Tab-separated table of C-alpha atoms and ligand atoms in Angstrom:
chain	number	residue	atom	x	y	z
A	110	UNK	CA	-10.663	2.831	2.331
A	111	UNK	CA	-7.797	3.749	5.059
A	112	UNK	CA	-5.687	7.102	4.912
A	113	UNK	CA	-2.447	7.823	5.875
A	114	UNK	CA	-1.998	11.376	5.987
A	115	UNK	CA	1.598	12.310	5.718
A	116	UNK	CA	2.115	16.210	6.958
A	117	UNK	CA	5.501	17.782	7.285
A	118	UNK	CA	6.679	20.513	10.062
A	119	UNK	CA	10.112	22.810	10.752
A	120	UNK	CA	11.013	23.105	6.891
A	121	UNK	CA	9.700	21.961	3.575
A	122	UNK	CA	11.845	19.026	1.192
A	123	UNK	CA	13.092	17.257	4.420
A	124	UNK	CA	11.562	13.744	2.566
A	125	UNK	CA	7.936	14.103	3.003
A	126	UNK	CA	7.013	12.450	-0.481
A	127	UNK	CA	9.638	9.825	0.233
A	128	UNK	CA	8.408	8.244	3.523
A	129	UNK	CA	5.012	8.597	1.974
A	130	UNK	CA	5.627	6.796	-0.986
A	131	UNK	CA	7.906	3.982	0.860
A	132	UNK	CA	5.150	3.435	3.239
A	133	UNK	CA	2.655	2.648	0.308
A	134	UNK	CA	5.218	0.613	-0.965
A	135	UNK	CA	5.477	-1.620	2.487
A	136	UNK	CA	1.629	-1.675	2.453
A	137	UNK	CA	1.877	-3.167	-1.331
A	138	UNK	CA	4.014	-5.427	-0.527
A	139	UNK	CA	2.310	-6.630	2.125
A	140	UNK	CA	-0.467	-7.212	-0.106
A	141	UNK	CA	-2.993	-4.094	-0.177
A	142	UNK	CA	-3.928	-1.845	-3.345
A	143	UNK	CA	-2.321	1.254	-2.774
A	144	UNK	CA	-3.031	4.743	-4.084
A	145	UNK	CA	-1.956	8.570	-3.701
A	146	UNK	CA	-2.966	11.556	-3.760
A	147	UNK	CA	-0.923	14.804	-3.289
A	148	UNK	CA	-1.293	17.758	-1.768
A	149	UNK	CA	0.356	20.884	-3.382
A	150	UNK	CA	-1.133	24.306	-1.250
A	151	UNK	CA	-0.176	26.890	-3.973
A	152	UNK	CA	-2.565	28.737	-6.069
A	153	UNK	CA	-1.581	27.200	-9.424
A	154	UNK	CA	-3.964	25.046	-10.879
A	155	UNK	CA	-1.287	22.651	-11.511
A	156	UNK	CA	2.845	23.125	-12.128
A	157	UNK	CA	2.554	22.970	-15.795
A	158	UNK	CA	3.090	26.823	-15.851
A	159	UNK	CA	5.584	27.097	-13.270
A	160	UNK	CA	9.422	27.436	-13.860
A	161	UNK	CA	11.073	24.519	-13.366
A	162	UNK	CA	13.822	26.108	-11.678
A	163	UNK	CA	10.874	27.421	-8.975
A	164	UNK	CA	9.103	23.972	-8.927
A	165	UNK	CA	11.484	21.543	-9.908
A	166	UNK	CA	10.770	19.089	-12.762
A	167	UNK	CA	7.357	18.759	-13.774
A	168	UNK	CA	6.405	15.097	-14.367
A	169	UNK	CA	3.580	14.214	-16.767
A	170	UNK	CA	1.162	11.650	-16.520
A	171	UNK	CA	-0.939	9.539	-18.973
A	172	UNK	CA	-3.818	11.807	-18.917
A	173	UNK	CA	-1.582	14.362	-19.427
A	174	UNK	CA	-2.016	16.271	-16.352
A	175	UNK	CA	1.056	18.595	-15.554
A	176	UNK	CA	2.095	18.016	-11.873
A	177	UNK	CA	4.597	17.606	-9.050
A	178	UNK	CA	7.590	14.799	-9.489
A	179	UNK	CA	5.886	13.297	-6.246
A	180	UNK	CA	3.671	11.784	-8.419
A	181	UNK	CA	6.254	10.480	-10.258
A	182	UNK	CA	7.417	9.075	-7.724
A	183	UNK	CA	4.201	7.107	-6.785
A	184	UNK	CA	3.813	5.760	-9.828
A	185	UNK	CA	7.345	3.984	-9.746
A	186	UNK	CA	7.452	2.764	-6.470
A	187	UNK	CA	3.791	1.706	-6.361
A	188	UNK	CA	3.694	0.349	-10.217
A	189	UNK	CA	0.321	2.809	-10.462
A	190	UNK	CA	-1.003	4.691	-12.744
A	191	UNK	CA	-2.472	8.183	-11.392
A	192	UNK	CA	-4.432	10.649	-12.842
A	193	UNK	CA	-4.748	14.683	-12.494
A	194	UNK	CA	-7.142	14.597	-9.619
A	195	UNK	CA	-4.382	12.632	-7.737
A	196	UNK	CA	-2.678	15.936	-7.136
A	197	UNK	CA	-4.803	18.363	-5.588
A	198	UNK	CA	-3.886	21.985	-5.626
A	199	UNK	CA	-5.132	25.098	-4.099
A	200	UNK	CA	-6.059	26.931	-7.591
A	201	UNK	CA	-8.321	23.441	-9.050
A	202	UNK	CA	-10.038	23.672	-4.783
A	203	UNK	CA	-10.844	27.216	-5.728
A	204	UNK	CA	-11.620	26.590	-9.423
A	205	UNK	CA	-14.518	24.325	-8.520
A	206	UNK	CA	-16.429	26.021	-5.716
A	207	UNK	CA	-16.132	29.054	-7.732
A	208	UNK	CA	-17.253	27.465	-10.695
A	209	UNK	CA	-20.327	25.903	-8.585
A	210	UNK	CA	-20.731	29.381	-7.090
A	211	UNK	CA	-21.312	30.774	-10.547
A	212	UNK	CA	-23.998	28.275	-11.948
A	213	UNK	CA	-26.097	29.005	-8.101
A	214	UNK	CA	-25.421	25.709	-6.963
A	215	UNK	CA	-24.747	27.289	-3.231
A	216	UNK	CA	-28.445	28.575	-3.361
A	217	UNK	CA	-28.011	32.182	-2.300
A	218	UNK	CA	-25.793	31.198	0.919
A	219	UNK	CA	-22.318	33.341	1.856
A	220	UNK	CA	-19.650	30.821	0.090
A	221	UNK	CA	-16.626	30.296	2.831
A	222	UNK	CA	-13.640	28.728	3.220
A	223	UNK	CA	-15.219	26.722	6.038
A	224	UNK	CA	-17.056	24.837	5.296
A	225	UNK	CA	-17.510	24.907	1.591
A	226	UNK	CA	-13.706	24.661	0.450
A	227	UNK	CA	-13.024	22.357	3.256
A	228	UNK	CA	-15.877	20.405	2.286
A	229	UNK	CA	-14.910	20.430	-1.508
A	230	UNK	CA	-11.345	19.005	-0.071
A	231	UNK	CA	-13.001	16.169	2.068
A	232	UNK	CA	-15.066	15.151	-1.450
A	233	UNK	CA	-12.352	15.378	-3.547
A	234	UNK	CA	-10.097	13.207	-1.013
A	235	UNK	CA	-12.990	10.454	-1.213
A	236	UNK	CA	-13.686	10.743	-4.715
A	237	UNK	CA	-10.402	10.122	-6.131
A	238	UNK	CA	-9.483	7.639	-3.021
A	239	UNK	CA	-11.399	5.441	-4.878
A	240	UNK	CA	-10.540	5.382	-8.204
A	241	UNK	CA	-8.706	1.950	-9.280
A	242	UNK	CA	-5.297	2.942	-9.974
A	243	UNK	CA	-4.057	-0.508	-11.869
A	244	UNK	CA	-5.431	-2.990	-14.301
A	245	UNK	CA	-7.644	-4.810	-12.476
A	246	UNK	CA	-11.337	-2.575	-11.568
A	247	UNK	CA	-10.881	-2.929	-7.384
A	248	UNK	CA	-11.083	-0.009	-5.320
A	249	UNK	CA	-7.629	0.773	-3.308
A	250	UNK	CA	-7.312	-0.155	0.070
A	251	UNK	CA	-5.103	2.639	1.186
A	252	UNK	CA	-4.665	5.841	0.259
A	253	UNK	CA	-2.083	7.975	1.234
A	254	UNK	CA	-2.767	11.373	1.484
A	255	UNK	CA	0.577	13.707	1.272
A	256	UNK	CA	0.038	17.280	2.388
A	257	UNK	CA	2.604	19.909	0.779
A	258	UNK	CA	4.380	22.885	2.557
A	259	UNK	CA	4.737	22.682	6.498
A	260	UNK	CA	1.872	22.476	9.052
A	261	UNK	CA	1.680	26.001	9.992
A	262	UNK	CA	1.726	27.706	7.047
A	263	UNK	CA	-1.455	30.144	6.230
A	264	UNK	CA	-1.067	28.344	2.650
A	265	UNK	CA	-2.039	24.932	4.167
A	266	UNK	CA	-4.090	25.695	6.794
A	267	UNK	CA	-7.355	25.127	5.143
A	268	UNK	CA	-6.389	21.431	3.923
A	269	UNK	CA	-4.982	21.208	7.855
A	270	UNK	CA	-8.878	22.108	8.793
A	271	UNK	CA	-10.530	19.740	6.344
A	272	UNK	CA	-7.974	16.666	7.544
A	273	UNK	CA	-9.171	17.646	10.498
A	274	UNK	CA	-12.883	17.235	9.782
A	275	UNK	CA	-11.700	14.506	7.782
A	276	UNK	CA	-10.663	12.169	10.649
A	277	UNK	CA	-14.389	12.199	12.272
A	278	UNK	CA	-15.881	11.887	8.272
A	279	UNK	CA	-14.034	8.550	7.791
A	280	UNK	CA	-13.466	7.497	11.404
A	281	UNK	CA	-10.323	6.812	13.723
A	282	UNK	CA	-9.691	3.412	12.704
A	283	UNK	CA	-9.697	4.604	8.610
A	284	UNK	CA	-7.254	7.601	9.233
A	285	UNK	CA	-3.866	7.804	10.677
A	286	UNK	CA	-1.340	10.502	10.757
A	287	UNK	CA	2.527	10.299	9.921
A	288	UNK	CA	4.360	13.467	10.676
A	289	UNK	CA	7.622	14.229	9.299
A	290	UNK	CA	9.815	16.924	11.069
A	291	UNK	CA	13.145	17.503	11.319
A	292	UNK	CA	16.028	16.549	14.178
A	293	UNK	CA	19.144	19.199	13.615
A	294	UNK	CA	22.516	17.669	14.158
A	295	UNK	CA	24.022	20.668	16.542
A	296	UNK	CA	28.211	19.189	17.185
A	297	UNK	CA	26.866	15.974	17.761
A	298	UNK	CA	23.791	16.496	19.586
A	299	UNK	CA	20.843	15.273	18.385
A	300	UNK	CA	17.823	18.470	19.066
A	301	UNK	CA	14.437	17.803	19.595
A	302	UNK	CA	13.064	21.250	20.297
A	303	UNK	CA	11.800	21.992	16.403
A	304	UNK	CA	9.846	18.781	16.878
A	305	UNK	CA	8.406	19.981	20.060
A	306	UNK	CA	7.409	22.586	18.592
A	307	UNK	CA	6.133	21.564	15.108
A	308	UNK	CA	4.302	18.455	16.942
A	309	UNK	CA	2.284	21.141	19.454
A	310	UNK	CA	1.475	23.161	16.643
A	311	UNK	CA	-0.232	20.181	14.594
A	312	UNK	CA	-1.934	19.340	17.943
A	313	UNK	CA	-3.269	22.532	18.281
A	314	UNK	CA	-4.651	22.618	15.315
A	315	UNK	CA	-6.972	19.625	16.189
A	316	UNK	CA	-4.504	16.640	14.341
A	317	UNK	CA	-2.720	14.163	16.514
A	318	UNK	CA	0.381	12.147	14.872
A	319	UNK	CA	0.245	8.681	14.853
A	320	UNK	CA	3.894	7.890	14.011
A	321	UNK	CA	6.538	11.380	14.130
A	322	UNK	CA	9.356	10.316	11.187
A	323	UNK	CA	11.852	12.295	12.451
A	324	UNK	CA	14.513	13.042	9.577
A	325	UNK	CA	18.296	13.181	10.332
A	326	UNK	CA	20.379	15.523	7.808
A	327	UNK	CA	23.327	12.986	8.150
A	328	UNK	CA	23.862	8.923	8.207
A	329	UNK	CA	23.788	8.697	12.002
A	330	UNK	CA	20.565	7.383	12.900
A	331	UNK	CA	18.195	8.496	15.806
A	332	UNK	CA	19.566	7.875	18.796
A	333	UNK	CA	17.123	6.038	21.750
A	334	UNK	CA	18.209	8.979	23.997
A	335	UNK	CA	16.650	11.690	21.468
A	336	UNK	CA	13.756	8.835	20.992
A	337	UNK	CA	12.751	8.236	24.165
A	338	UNK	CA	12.878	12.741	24.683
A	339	UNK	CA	10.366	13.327	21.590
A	340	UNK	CA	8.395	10.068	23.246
A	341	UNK	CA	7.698	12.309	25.953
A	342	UNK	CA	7.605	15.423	25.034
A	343	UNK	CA	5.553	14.919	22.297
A	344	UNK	CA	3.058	12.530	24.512
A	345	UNK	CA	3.515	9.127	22.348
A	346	UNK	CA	5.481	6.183	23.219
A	347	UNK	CA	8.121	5.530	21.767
A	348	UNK	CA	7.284	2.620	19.564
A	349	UNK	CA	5.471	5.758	17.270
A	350	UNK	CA	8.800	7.880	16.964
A	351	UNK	CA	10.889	6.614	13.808
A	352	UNK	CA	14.108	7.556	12.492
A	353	UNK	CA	14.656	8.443	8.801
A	354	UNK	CA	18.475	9.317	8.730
A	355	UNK	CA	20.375	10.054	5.139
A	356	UNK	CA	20.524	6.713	3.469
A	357	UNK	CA	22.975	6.237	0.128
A	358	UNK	CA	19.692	5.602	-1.689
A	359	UNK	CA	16.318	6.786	-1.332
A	360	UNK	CA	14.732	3.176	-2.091
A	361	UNK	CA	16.726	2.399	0.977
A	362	UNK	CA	14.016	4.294	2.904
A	363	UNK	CA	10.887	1.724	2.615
A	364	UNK	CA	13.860	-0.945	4.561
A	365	UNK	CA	14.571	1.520	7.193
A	366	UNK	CA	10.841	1.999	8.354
A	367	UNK	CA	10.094	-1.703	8.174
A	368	UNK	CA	12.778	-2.270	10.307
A	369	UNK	CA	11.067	0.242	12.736
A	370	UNK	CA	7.691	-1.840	12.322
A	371	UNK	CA	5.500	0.104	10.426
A	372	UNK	CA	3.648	-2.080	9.097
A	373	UNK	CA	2.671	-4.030	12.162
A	374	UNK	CA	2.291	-0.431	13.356
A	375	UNK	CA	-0.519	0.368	10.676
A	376	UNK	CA	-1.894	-2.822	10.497
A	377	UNK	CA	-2.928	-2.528	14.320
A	378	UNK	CA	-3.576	1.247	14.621
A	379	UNK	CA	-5.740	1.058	10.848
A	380	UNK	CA	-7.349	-2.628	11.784
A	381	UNK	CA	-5.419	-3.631	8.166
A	382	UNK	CA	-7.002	-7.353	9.362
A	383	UNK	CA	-11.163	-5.901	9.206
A	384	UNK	CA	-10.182	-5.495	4.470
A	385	UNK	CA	-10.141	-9.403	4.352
A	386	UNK	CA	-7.209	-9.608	2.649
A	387	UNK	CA	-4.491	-11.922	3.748
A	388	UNK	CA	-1.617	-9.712	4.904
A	389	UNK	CA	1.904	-11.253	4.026
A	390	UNK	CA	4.819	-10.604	5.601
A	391	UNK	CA	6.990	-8.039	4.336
B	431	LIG	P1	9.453	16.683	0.515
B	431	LIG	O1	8.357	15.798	-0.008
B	431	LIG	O2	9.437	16.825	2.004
B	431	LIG	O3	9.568	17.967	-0.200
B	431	LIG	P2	11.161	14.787	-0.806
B	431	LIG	O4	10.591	13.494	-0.370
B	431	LIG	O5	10.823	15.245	-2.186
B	431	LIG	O6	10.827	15.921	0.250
B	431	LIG	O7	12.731	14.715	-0.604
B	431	LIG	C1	13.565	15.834	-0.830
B	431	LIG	C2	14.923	15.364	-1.313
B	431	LIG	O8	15.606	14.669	-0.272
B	431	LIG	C3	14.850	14.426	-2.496
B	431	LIG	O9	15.857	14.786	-3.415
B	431	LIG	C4	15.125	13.062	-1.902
B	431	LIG	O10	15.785	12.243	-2.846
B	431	LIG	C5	16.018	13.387	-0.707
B	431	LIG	N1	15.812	12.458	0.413
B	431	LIG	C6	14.654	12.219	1.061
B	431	LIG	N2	14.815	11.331	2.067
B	431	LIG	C7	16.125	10.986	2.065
B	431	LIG	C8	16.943	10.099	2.877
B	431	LIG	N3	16.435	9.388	3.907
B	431	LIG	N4	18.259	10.012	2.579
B	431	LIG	C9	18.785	10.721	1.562
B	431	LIG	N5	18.097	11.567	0.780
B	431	LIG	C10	16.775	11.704	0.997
């Protein structure tokens, strides 16, 4: 299986579950099996308790798990069906080391965040990666792995660490890393200094971005002035920075990055060729 991890920086809801779901999409379409798991770092076991006017809507899904609209989302514009364990919370992490903690399973030895809930989070990732998420019984190609809340936060940090052991568990040509973060209109100029910032911060914490999606809060798209500035300040060229500007429609989104060449992107950096599958063209 190959991951795409999609992490977010600067602020939370800048479009995080929509690149991630329109790059499963283009990977779909180009022929792969496509699942999706998300990430939601709150302590809730899942959003069925939580006000919807906190949360948003809470979707519902054949198994009758409670959980965010993202996965809503996944299941329309990948024509899957998830279950529960496709959204991952902090509260269900803790649940089950707890729960394994109580019946001795640890075997007398101090139960910590690293590595034992990192570890849980690296199993869980693998586990449910694999589950066939349409009719026929094959395991997915690609799952897409979309991490809730901003890089940064002390609420994420522990999925940050376990992505982070993650990379090594699966290897660097099964994992790659999309970072969202945000590009502020200021009277016209286009500023790159928030994605400085958020990009150094993910470095630092031991995860490199394959691709930055920098989002635009308006229709103007990036400009190759402000792309070729976050290409070097942020030490990738600039064939990995995208721009995801408003669009009328969100399923314009999955256009807009093929444009940009992800795909080709992925199916170099992830070695799409080594699943035997012929790739079509998208
Ligand atoms: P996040 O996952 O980062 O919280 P979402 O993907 O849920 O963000 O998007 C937040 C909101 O922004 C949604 O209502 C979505 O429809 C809208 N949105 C996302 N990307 C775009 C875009 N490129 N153009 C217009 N609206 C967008």
């Amino acid at each position: 299986t190959k991951y795409i991890l999609v992490s977010g920086g600067v602020v939370s809801g800048i479009g995080k579950g929509v690149i991630a779901s329109s790059t499963g999409l283009l990977l779909k379409t180009a022929g792969l099996k496509v699942t999706a798991i998300k990430i939601d770092p709150y302590m809730n076991i899942d959003a069925g308790t939580m006000r919807p006017t906190e949360h948003g809507e809470v979707y519902v899904l054949n198994d009758g798990g409670e959980v965010d609209l993202d996965l809503g989302n996944y299941e329309r514009y990948l024509d899957v069906t998830l279950s529960k364990d496709n959204n991952i919370t902090t509260g269900k992490i803790y649940r089950e080391v707890i729960e394994k903690e109580r019946r001795g399973e640890y075997l007398g030895r101090t139960v910590q965040i690293v590595p034992h809930i990192t570890n849980a989070i690296q199993d869980w990732i693998e586990r449910v990666s694999k589950i066939p998420v349409d009719d026929t019984d094959d395991e997915p190609d690609v799952c897409i792995v979309e991490l809730g809340g901003t890089v940064g936060d002390i609420e994420s940090a522990p999925f940050v660490e376990a992505m982070r052991q993650f990379q090594f568990r699966v290897g660097h040509e099964n994992f790659a890393l999309i970072h969202v973060s945000l590009v502020p209109d200021m009277h016209g100029e286009q500023k790159t200094k928030p994605t400085q910032t958020t990009v150094h911060a993910l470095r630092g914490l031991g995860l490199l971005p394959d691709l930055i999606a920098c989002r635009l809060l308006l229709p103007q798209p990036l400009e190759p002035a402000t792309k070729a500035k976050i290409s070097m300040f942020c030490h990738v060229s600039t064939e990995q920075v995208f721009g995801v500007h408003d669009v009328s429609s969100v399923y314009h989104v999955p256009l807009l990055l093929q444009s940009q060449g992800i795909v080709e992107f992925l199916r170099k950096r992830l070695n799409l060729a080594s699943l035997n599958i012929t790739l079509g063209m998208v």
